[in-house]
Amino acid sequence: MVVKRGLPEDMTVLLRQLVMNGHIRIAGTVLYVYFVRCWQLDEECAAYYMQRYFQKYYASQLQKHKQRSIKT
């Protein structure tokens, strides 16, 4: 039987707070490190999962972040 692994509640709360305060880059780093250390993923896979997570749950904030980073 396959057991689904999700993020712990405190991690989702932390990510939500960081993203809503405009610190999406820090939230991405936190999530990336969590995937590498706790799920023991390789760096490439962790980066892919991080990108997919933000595309799924914070798409509008991610778009705003990308637009701001292009302008600077």
CSV table of C-alpha atoms in Angstrom, one decimal:
chain,number,residue,atom,x,y,z
A,1,MET,CA,0.0,0.0,0.0
A,2,VAL,CA,1.3,3.4,-0.9
A,3,VAL,CA,1.3,6.0,1.8
A,4,LYS,CA,0.9,9.6,0.7
A,5,ARG,CA,3.4,12.0,2.2
A,6,GLY,CA,2.2,15.5,2.6
A,7,LEU,CA,3.7,18.5,4.1
A,8,PRO,CA,3.2,18.9,7.9
A,9,GLU,CA,0.7,21.5,9.0
A,10,ASP,CA,3.3,23.8,10.5
A,11,MET,CA,5.2,23.8,7.2
A,12,THR,CA,2.2,24.8,5.2
A,13,VAL,CA,1.4,27.6,7.7
A,14,LEU,CA,5.0,28.9,7.5
A,15,LEU,CA,4.9,28.8,3.7
A,16,ARG,CA,1.6,30.6,3.5
A,17,GLN,CA,2.8,33.3,5.9
A,18,LEU,CA,6.0,33.9,4.0
A,19,VAL,CA,4.2,34.0,0.6
A,20,MET,CA,1.5,36.4,1.8
A,21,ASN,CA,4.1,38.7,3.3
A,22,GLY,CA,5.9,38.8,-0.1
A,23,HIS,CA,8.9,36.5,0.8
A,24,ILE,CA,8.3,33.9,-1.8
A,25,ARG,CA,12.0,33.4,-2.5
A,26,ILE,CA,12.6,32.5,1.2
A,27,ALA,CA,9.5,30.2,1.2
A,28,GLY,CA,11.0,28.4,-1.8
A,29,THR,CA,14.3,27.9,-0.1
A,30,VAL,CA,12.6,26.6,3.0
A,31,LEU,CA,10.6,24.1,1.0
A,32,TYR,CA,13.6,23.1,-1.1
A,33,VAL,CA,15.7,22.3,2.0
A,34,TYR,CA,12.8,20.4,3.5
A,35,PHE,CA,12.5,18.2,0.5
A,36,VAL,CA,16.3,17.5,0.4
A,37,ARG,CA,16.7,16.9,4.2
A,38,CYS,CA,13.4,15.3,5.2
A,39,TRP,CA,12.3,13.5,2.0
A,40,GLN,CA,15.9,12.9,1.0
A,41,LEU,CA,15.4,13.8,-2.6
A,42,ASP,CA,18.2,14.8,-4.9
A,43,GLU,CA,18.6,18.4,-5.7
A,44,GLU,CA,17.1,18.3,-9.1
A,45,CYS,CA,14.0,16.5,-8.0
A,46,ALA,CA,13.6,18.8,-4.9
A,47,ALA,CA,13.8,21.9,-7.2
A,48,TYR,CA,11.1,20.4,-9.5
A,49,TYR,CA,8.8,19.6,-6.6
A,50,MET,CA,9.3,23.1,-5.2
A,51,GLN,CA,8.4,24.7,-8.5
A,52,ARG,CA,5.3,22.5,-8.9
A,53,TYR,CA,4.1,23.3,-5.4
A,54,PHE,CA,4.2,27.0,-5.9
A,55,GLN,CA,2.6,26.7,-9.3
A,56,LYS,CA,-0.2,24.7,-7.8
A,57,TYR,CA,-0.9,26.6,-4.6
A,58,TYR,CA,0.4,30.1,-5.2
A,59,ALA,CA,0.2,30.7,-8.9
A,60,SER,CA,-0.8,34.4,-8.8
A,61,GLN,CA,1.9,35.2,-6.2
A,62,LEU,CA,4.5,33.3,-8.3
A,63,GLN,CA,3.5,35.3,-11.4
A,64,LYS,CA,3.9,38.6,-9.6
A,65,HIS,CA,7.3,37.5,-8.3
A,66,LYS,CA,8.5,36.5,-11.8
A,67,GLN,CA,7.3,39.8,-13.2
A,68,ARG,CA,9.1,41.8,-10.5
A,69,SER,CA,12.3,39.8,-11.0
A,70,ILE,CA,12.2,40.4,-14.8
A,71,LYS,CA,11.9,44.2,-14.3
A,72,THR,CA,15.0,44.4,-12.1
